[in-house]
Coordinates of C-alpha atoms in Angstrom, one line a residue:
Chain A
X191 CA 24.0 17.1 7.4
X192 CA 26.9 16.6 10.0
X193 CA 24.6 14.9 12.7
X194 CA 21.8 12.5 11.9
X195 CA 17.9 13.3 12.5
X196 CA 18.0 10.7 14.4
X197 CA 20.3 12.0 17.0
X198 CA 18.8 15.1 16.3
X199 CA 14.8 14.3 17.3
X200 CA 15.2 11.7 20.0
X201 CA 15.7 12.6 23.7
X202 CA 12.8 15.1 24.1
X203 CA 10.7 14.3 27.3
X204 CA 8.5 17.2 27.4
X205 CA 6.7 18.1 24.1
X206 CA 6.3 21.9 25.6
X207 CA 9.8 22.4 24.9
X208 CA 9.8 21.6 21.3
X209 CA 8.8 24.3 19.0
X210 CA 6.3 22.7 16.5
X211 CA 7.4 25.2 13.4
X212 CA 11.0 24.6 14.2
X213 CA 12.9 22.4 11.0
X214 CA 15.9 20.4 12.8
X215 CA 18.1 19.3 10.5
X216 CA 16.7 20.9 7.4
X217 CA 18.0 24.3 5.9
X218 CA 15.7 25.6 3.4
X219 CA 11.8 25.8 2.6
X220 CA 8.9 24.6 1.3
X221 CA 10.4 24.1 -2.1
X222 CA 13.3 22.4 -1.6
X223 CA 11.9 20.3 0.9
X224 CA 9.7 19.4 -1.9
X225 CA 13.2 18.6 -3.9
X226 CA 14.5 16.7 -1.6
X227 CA 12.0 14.4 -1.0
X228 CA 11.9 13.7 -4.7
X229 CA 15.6 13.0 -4.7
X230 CA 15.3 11.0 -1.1
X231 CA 12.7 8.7 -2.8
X232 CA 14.7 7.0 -5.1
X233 CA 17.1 6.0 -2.5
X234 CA 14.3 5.1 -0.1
X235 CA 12.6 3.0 -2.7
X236 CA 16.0 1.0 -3.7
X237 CA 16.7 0.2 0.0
X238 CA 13.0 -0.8 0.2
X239 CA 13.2 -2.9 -2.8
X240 CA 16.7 -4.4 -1.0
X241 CA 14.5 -5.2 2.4
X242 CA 12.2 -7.1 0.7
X243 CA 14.4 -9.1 -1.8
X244 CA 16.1 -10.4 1.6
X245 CA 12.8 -10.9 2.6
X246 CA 12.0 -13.6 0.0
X247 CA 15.1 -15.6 1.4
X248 CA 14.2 -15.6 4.7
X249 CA 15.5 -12.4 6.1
X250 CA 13.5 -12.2 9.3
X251 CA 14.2 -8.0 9.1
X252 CA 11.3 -5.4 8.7
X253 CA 11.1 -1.9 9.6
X254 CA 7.6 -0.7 11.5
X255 CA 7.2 2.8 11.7
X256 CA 4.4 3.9 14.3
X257 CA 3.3 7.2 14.1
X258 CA 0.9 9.2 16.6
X259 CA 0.2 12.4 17.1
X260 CA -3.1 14.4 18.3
X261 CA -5.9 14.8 15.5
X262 CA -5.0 16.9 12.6
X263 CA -1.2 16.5 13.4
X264 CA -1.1 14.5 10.1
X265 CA -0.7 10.3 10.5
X266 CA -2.8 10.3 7.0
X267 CA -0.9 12.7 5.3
X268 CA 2.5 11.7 5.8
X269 CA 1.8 8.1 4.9
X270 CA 0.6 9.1 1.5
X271 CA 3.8 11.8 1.4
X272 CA 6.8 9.7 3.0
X273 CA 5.0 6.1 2.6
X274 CA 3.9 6.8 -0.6
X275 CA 7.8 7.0 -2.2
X276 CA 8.4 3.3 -2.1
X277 CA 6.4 0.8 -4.3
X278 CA 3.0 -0.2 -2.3
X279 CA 3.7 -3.6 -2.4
X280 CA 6.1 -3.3 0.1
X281 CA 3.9 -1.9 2.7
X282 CA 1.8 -3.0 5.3
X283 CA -0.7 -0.4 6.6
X284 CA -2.6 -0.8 9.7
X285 CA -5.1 1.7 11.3
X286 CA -5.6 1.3 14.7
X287 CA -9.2 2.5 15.9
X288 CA -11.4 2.1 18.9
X289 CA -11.1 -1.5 19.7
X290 CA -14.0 -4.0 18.7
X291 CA -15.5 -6.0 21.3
X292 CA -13.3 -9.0 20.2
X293 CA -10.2 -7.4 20.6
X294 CA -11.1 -5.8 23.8
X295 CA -11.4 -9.5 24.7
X296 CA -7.5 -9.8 24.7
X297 CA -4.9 -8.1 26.1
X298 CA -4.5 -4.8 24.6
X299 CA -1.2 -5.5 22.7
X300 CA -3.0 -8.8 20.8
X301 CA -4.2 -6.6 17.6
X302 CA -0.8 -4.8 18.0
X303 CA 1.2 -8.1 17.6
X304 CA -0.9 -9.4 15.1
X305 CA -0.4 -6.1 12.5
X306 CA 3.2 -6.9 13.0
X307 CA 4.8 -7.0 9.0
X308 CA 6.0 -10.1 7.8
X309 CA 9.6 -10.4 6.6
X310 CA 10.5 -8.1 4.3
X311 CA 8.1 -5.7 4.7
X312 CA 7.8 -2.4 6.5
X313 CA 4.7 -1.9 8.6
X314 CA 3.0 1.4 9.2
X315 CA 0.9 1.8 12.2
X316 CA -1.4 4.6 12.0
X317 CA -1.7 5.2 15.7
X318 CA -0.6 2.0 17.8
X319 CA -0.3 0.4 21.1
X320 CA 0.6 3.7 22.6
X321 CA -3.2 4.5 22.3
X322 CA -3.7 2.2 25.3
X323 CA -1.9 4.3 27.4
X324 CA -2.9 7.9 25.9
X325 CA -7.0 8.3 25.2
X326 CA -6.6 4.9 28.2
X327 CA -5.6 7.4 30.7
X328 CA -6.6 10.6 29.7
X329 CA -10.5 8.6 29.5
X330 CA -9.8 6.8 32.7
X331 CA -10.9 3.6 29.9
X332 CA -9.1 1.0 31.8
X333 CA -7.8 0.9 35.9
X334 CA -5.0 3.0 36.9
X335 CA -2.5 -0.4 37.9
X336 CA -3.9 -1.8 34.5
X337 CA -2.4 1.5 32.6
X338 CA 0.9 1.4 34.6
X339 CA 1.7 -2.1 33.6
X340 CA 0.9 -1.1 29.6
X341 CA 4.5 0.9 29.9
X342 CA 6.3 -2.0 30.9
X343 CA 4.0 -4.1 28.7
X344 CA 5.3 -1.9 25.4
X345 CA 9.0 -2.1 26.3
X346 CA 9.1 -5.8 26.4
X347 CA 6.7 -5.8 23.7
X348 CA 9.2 -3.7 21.3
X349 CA 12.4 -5.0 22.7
X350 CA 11.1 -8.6 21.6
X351 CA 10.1 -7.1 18.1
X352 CA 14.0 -5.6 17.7
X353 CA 15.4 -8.7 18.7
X354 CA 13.8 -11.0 16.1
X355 CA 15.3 -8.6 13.6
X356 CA 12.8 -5.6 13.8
X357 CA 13.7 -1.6 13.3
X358 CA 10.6 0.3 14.9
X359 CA 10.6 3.9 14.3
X360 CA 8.3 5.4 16.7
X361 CA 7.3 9.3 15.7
X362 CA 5.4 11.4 17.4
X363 CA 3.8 14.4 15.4
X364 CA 4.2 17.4 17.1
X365 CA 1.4 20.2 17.1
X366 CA 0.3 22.3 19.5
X367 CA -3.1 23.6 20.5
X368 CA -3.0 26.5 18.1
X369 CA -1.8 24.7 15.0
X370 CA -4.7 22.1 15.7
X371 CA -7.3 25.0 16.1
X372 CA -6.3 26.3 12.2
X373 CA -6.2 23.1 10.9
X374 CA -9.7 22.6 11.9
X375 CA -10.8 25.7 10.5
X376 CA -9.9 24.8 7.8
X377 CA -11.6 21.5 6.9
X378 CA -14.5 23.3 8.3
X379 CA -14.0 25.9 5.3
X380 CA -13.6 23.3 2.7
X381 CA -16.3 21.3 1.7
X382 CA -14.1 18.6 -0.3
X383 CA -12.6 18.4 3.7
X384 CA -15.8 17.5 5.7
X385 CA -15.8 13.9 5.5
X386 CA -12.2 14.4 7.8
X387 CA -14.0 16.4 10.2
X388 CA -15.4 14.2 13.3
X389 CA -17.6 16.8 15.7
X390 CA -16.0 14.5 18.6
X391 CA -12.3 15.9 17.7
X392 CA -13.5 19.0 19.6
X393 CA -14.2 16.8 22.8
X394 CA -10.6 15.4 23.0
X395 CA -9.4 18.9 21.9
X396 CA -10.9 20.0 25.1
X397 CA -8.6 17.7 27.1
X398 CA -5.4 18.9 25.5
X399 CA -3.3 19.4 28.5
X400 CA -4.3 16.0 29.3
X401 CA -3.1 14.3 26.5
X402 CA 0.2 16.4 26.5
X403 CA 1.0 14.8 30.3
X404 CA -0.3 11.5 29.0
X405 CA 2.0 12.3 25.7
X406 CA 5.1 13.1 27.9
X407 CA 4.9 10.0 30.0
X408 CA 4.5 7.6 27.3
X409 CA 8.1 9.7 26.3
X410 CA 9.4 9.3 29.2
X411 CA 8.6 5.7 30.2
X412 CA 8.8 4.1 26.9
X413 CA 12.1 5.8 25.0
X414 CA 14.2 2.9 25.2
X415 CA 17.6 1.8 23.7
X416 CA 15.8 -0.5 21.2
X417 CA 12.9 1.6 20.3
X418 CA 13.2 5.6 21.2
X419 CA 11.0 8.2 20.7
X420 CA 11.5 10.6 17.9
X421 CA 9.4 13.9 18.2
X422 CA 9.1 15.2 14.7
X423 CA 7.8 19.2 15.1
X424 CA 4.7 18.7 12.9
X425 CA 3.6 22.6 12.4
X426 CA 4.8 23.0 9.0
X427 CA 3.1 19.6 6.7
X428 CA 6.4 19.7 4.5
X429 CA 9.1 19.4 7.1
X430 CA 7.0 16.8 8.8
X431 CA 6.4 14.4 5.4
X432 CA 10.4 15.5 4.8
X433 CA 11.5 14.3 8.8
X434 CA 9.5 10.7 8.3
X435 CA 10.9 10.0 5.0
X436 CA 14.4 11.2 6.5
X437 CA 14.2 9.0 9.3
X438 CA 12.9 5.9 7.8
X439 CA 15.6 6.4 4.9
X440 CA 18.3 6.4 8.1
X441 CA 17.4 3.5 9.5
X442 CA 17.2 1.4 5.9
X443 CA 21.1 2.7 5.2
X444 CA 21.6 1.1 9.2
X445 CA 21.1 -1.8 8.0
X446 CA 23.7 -2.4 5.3
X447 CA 21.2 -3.7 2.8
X448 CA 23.0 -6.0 0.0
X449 CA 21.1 -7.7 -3.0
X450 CA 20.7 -11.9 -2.2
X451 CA 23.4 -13.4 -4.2
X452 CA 21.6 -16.3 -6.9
X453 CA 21.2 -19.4 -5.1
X454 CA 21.2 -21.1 -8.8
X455 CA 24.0 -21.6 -11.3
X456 CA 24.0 -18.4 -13.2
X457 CA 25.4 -19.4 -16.4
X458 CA 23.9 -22.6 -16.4
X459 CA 20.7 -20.5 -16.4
X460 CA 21.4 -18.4 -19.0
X461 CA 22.3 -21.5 -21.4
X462 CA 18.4 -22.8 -20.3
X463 CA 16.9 -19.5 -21.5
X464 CA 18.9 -19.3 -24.5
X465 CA 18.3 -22.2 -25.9
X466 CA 14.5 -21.8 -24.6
Chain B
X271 CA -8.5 10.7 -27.0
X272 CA -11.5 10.1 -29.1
X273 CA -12.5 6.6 -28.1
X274 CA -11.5 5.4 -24.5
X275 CA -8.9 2.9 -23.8
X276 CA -11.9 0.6 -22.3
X277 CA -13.2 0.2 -25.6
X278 CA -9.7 0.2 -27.4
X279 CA -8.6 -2.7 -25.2
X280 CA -11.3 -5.2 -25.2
X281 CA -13.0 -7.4 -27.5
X282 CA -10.1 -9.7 -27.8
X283 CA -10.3 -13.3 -28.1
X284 CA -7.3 -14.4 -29.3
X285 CA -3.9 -12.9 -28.0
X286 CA -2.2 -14.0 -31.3
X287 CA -4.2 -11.3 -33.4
X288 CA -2.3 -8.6 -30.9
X289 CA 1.1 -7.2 -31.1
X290 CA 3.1 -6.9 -28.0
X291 CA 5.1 -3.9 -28.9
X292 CA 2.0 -1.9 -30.0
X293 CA 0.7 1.3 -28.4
X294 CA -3.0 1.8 -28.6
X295 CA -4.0 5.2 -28.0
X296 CA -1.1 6.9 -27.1
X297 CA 0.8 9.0 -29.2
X298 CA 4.4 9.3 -28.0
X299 CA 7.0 7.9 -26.8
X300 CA 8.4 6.8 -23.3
X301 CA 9.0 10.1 -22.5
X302 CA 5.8 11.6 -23.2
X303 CA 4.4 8.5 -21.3
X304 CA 6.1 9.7 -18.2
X305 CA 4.6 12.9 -18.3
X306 CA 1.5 11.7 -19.3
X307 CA 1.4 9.7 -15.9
X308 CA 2.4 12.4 -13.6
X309 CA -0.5 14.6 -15.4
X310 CA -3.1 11.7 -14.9
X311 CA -1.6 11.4 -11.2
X312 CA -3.0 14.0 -9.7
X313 CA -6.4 13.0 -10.9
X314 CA -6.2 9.6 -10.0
X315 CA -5.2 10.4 -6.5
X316 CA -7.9 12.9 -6.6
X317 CA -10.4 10.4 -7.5
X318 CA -9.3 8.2 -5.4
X319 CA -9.7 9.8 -1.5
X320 CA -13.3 10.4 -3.5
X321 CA -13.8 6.9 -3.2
X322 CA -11.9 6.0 -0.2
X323 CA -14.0 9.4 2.1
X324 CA -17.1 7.8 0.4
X325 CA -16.4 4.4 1.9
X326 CA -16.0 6.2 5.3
X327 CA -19.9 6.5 4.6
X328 CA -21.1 3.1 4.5
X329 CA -20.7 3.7 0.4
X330 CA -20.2 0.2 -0.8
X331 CA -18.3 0.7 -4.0
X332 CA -14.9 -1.0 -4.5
X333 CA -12.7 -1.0 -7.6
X334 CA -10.6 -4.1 -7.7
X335 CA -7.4 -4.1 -10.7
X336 CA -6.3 -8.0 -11.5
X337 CA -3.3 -8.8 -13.3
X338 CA -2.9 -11.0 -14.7
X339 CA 0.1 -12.2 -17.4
X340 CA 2.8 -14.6 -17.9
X341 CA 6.2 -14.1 -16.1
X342 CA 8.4 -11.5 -16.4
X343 CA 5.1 -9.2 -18.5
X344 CA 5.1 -6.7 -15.4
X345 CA 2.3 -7.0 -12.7
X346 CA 4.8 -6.2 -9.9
X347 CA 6.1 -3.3 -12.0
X348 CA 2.7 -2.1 -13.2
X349 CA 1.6 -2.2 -9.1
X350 CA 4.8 -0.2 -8.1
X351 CA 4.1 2.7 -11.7
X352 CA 0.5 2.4 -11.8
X353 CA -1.2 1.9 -8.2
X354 CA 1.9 3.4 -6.7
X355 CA 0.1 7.0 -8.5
X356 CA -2.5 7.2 -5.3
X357 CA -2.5 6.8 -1.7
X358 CA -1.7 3.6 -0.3
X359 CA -3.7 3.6 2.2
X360 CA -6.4 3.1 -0.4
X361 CA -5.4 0.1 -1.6
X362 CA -5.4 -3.4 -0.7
X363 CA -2.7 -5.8 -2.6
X364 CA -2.9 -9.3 -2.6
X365 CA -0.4 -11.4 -4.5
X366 CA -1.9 -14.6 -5.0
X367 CA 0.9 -17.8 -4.6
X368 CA 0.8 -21.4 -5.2
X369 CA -2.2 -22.3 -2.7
X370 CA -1.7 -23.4 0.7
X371 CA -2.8 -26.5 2.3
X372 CA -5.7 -24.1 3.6
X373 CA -7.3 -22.7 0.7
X374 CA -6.8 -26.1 -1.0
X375 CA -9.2 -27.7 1.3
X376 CA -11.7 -24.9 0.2
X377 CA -13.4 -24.2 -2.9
X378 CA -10.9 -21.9 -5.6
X379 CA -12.7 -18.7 -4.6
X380 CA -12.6 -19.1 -0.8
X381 CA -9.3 -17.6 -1.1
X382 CA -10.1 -14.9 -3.8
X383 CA -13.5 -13.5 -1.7
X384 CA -11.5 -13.1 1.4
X385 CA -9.2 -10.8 -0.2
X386 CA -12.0 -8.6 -1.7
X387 CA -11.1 -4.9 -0.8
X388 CA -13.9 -3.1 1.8
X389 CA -15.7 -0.4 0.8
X390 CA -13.3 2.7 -0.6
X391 CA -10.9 0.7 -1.3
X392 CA -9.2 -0.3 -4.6
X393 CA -7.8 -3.9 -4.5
X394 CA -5.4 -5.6 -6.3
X395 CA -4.6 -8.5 -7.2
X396 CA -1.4 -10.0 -8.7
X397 CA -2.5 -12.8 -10.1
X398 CA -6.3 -13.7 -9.6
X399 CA -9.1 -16.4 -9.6
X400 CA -7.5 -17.2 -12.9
X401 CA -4.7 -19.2 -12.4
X402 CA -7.4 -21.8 -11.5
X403 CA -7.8 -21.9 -15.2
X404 CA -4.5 -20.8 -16.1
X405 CA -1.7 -23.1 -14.5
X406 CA -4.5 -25.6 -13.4
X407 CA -5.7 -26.3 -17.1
X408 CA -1.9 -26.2 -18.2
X409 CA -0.4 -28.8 -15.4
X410 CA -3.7 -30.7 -15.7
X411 CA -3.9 -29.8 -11.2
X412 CA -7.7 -30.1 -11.3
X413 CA -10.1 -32.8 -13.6
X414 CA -11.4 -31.3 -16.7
X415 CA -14.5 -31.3 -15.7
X416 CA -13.9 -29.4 -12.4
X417 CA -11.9 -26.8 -15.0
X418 CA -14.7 -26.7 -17.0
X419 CA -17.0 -25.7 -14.2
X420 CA -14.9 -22.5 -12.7
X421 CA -15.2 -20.5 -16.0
X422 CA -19.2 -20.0 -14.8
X423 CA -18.3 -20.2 -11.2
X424 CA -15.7 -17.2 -12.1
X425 CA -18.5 -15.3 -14.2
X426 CA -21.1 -15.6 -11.2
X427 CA -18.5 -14.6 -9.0
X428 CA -17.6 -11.8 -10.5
X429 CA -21.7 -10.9 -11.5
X430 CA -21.7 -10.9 -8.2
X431 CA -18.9 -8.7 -7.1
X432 CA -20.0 -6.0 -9.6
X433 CA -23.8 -6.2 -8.2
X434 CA -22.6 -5.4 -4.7
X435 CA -21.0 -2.4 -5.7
X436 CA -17.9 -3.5 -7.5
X437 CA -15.9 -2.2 -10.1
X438 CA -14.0 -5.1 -11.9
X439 CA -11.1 -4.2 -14.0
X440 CA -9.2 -7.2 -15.4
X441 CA -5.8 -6.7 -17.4
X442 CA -4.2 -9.3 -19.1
X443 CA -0.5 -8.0 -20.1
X444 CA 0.7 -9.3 -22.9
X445 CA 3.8 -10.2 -24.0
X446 CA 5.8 -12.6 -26.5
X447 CA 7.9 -15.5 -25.9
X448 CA 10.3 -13.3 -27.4
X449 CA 9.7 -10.2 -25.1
X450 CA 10.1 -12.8 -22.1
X451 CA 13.5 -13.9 -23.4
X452 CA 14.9 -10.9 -23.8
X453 CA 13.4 -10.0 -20.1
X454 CA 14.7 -13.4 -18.3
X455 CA 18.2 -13.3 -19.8
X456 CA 18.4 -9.4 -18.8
X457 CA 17.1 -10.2 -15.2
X458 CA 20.2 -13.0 -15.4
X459 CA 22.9 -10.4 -16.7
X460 CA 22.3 -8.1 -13.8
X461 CA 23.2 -9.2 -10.3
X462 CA 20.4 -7.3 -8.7
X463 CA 17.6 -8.9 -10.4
X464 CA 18.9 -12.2 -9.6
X465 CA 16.5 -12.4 -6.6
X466 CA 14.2 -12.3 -9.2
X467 CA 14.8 -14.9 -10.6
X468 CA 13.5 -18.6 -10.4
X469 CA 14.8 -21.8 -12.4
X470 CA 11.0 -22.0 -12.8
X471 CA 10.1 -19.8 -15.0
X472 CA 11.9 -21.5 -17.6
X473 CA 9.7 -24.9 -17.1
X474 CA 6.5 -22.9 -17.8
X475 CA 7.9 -21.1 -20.6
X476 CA 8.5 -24.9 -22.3
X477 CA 4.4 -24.7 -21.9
X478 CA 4.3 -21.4 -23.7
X479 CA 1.8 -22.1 -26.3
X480 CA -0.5 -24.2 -23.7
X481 CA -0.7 -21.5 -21.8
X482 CA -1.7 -19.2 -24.7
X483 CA -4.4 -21.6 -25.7
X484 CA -5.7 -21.5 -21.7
X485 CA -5.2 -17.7 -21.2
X486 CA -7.3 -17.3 -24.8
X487 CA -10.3 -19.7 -23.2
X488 CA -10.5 -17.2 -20.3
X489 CA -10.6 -14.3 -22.7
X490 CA -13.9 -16.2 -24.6
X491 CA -15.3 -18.0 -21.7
X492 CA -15.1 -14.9 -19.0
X493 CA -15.2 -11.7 -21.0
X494 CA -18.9 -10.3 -19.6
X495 CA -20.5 -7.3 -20.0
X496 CA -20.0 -6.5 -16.1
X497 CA -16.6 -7.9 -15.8
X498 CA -14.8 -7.6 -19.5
X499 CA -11.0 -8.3 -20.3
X500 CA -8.6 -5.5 -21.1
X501 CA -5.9 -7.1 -23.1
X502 CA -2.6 -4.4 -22.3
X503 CA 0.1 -5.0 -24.7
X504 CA 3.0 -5.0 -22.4
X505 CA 5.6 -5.4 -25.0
X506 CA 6.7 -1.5 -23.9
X507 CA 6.7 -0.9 -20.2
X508 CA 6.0 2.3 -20.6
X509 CA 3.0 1.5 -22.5
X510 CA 1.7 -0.7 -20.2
X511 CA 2.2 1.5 -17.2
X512 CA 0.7 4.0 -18.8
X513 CA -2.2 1.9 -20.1
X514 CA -3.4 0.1 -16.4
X515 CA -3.2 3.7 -15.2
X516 CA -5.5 4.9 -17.8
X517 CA -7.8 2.3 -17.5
X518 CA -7.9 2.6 -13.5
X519 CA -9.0 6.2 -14.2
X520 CA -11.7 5.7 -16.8
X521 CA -13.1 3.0 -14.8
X522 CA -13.2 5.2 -11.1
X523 CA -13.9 8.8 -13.2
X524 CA -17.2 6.5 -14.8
X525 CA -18.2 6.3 -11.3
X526 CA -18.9 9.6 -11.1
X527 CA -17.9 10.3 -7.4
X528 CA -18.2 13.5 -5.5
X529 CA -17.5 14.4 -1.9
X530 CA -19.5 13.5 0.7
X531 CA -22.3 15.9 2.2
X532 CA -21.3 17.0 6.2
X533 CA -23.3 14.7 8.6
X534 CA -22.4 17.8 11.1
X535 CA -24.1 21.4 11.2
X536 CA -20.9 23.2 9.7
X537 CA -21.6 26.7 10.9
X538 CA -22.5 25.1 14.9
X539 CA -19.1 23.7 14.7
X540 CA -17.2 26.4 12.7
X541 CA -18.2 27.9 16.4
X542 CA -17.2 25.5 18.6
X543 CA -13.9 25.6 17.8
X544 CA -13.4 29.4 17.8
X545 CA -14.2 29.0 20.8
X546 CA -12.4 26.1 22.0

C-alpha cells in the first residue's frame, strides 16, 4: 500500500460524503481480510509487547485509541477483533456510559482523564469525551455556551495528552441509517442477540440526522494536528475490524519501538544463574 | 477425555510428588496442543459473552483465574495464550506487585477484594492473596503468628467469594529449579528478553526449597472444596497453556449458562424499526 490509512481516512468533515461499504486502502474481501489480520497481528502484538517493555523503564508513551460511532456501528466488536490481537495484559479498556451522579459532579472530561492508560499501556475508550458534545447536544443535556466550550475543552485536553508522550487514535465508525436498520433486524431475529438489543436504540435512531450534524461538528471542530479524526466506513464488520487494527499497527511502527537495553551486567548475570 | 482436568489436577499436597515436564490428559504434542486451543477457543469465547450478557442482568456470577507460580513458570505467558482465547473486554487483570505503602496500612486482602471482577466478568490475577503466605512466610515480612492466621482468613475469603456467586479457579504452575535455569539463562541469551529480566530473581531462587515448603502449606492449608488448587505442570509451555485454558472452560461450561431471556416484547419492536 503506496499511501498510509492514515492519510487515507483522515480529512473527512462531512460523514454524508463517505460511502460506508467503501474499503480504502484494502484490495480484496472478506477472506483475505480475514488473512491479513492474522498476519497484521503478529506484528501488532510484537510492537505492543515493545510499548510496554519501555513502559517498565519509565517510558511515559501509550497509545489511546477512542472509538465512537452510532449504536450498532460496532465499538464492541472491533475491540474483541483488532484489540483482541495483542496480549490482554497490555490493554486498558474503558466503557464510557451515562455519567453517575458523582461524575456529573465534575467537569465532564474528569472520568475522561482519569481512564487515561498508564505508561506502557494502550487504552481503549469505548465511546469517550466526544459523548459530551454528541447525545450533549443532540439532548440539549447541558447549555448551549457549556457545549461550545467542550470543543475547545477536548483540543487542549488531547493536545496535553500527545505532549506527555501520548498517540490518540480517534475512529469514528461509519454507518448509515440503513446499515443500522439491518443490523437491528437482526439481533431482533436472534435470540442469542437480545441481551444487545436496548428498546431505547430506536429513540436515538429517530434523531439520526441529528447526530450526523452533531457528528460532523465534532469533525470539524476537533480534527487537529495532534489528534485527527479518522472516519473508518463501518458497513462491512471485516473491513472495519481490518481499518482499526491497520491504524493502530501504523502508529506503533511511528514510533520506532526498540527493546530497553539491560540496565545490569549481562554476563555477570549469567555467571549468577549458572552457578545458581 | 474420560475424567476432567479438574479432577486430574487436584489433590496435590506436595509439589515434589509431580513432574514438571508431564502432560496430564493430553495426548500430543505441541502441535496438537495448538490446535487443540484454537478448537476450545471458539467455545471459550462463546461461553464467555454467556457470562459477560448475563452480568448485563444483575447476574452476579464471576469466574476469577489466579496464578500463581515461581518466576519465570509462565503467568504472563499463560494470560497472553490462555485468557487472550476470549474477549477482553470480559476480563479484568490485575498483576499483584510488592505492596504499596497503601495496602500495607490495610489488612492483606484489602487489596485483593478491590480487585474482585463485577458481575460477567472473569478476573485475573497474577499473583494473588498468596504471596502473603508465599514471599511473606519465606523473607519472614509478617510474625508467624500473623502467617499463621491468613491461611483461614484466605479460606473464609474465598468461602466467601464463591457464596456470592464466584467461581474460584486457582493454578499453581509448576516448574523445577532446573526448568527455571534453563528459562533465566535463555531470557539472558536473547537481547529482547532482557527487560525481562531482574537481578532478583536469582536471590529468591537461592530460597528455592523454602519456597517449596511455603507453596506446599498453601496446597494443605487452602485446598477447599469451594476453592481447590489445580497444580499445572508448567514444565511444557504448551501444556500449561493448554491446561489453564481447559480448566477455565470446565469451570465456566459447569456453570451451565444460557442467554438471557428479552426484557422487551420482540415482535412490538421487530415493528418499530421497520418502521423507523
Amino acid at each position: 500500500m503506496a499511501t498510509s490509512l492514515r492519510e487515507l481516512l483522515s480529512g473527512v468533515t462531512t460523514l454524508a460524503d463517505v460511502n460506508s461499504r467503501s474499503t480504502p486502502g484494502f484490495d480484496g474481501d472478506k477472506k483475505d481480510a480475514r488473512d491479513a489480520m492474522a498476519q497484521l497481528g503478529e506484528e501488532l502484538a510484537d510492537l505492543q509487547e515493545r510499548l510496554w517493555a519501555n513502559g517498565t523503564r519509565d517510558d511515559p508513551r501509550t497509545v489511546l485509541l477512542v472509538l465512537q460511532g452510532m449504536d450498532t456501528s460496532g465499538k464492541g466488536g472491533t475491540i474483541r477483533h483488532a484489540a483482541g490481537l495483542v496480549d490482554p495484559q497490555g490493554l486498558r479498556i474503558t466503557s464510557f456510559k451515562k455519567p453517575t451522579p458523582e461524575e456529573l459532579e465534575h467537569d465532564f472530561l474528569w472520568r475522561i482523564e482519569k481512564a487515561l492508560p498508564p505508561p506502557g499501556k494502550i487504552g481503549i475508550f469505548d465511546r469517550s469525551q466526544y459523548e459530551d458534545v454528541l447525545i450533549c447536544r443532540v439532548r440539549e443535556l447541558a447549555a448551549a455556551e457549556e457545549i461550545e466550550r467542550r470543543y475547545d475543552a477536548i483540543n487542549d485536553f488531547e493536545q496535553a495528552y500527545v505532549e506527555a508522550g501520548g498517540t490518540m487514535i480517534k475512529c469514528l465508525l461509519h454507518i448509515t441509517a440503513d446499515n443500522q436498520k439491518e443490523r437491528l433486524t437482526a439481533r431482533l431475529d436472534d435470540p442469542t442477540k437480545h441481551w444487545k438489543y436496548n428498546p431505547g436504540d430506536v429513540d436515538e435512531r429517530a434523531l439520526w440526522d441529528d447526530y450526523q450534524q452533531a457528528y460532523d461538528l465534532a469533525l470539524a471542530r476537533c480534527s487537529t494536528e495532534p489528534a485527527p479524526w479518522f472516519v473508518v466506513p463501518s458497513g462491512r464488520k471485516w473491513y472495519r475490524n481490518w481499518a482499526v487494527a491497520t491504524l493502530l499497527l501504523e502508529h506503533l511502527r511511528a514510533l520506532g519501538l526498540t527493546w530497553p537495553a539491560a540496565d545490569f551486567d549481562v554476563d555477570a548475570e549469567k555467571a549468577r544463574v549458572a552457578a545458581s
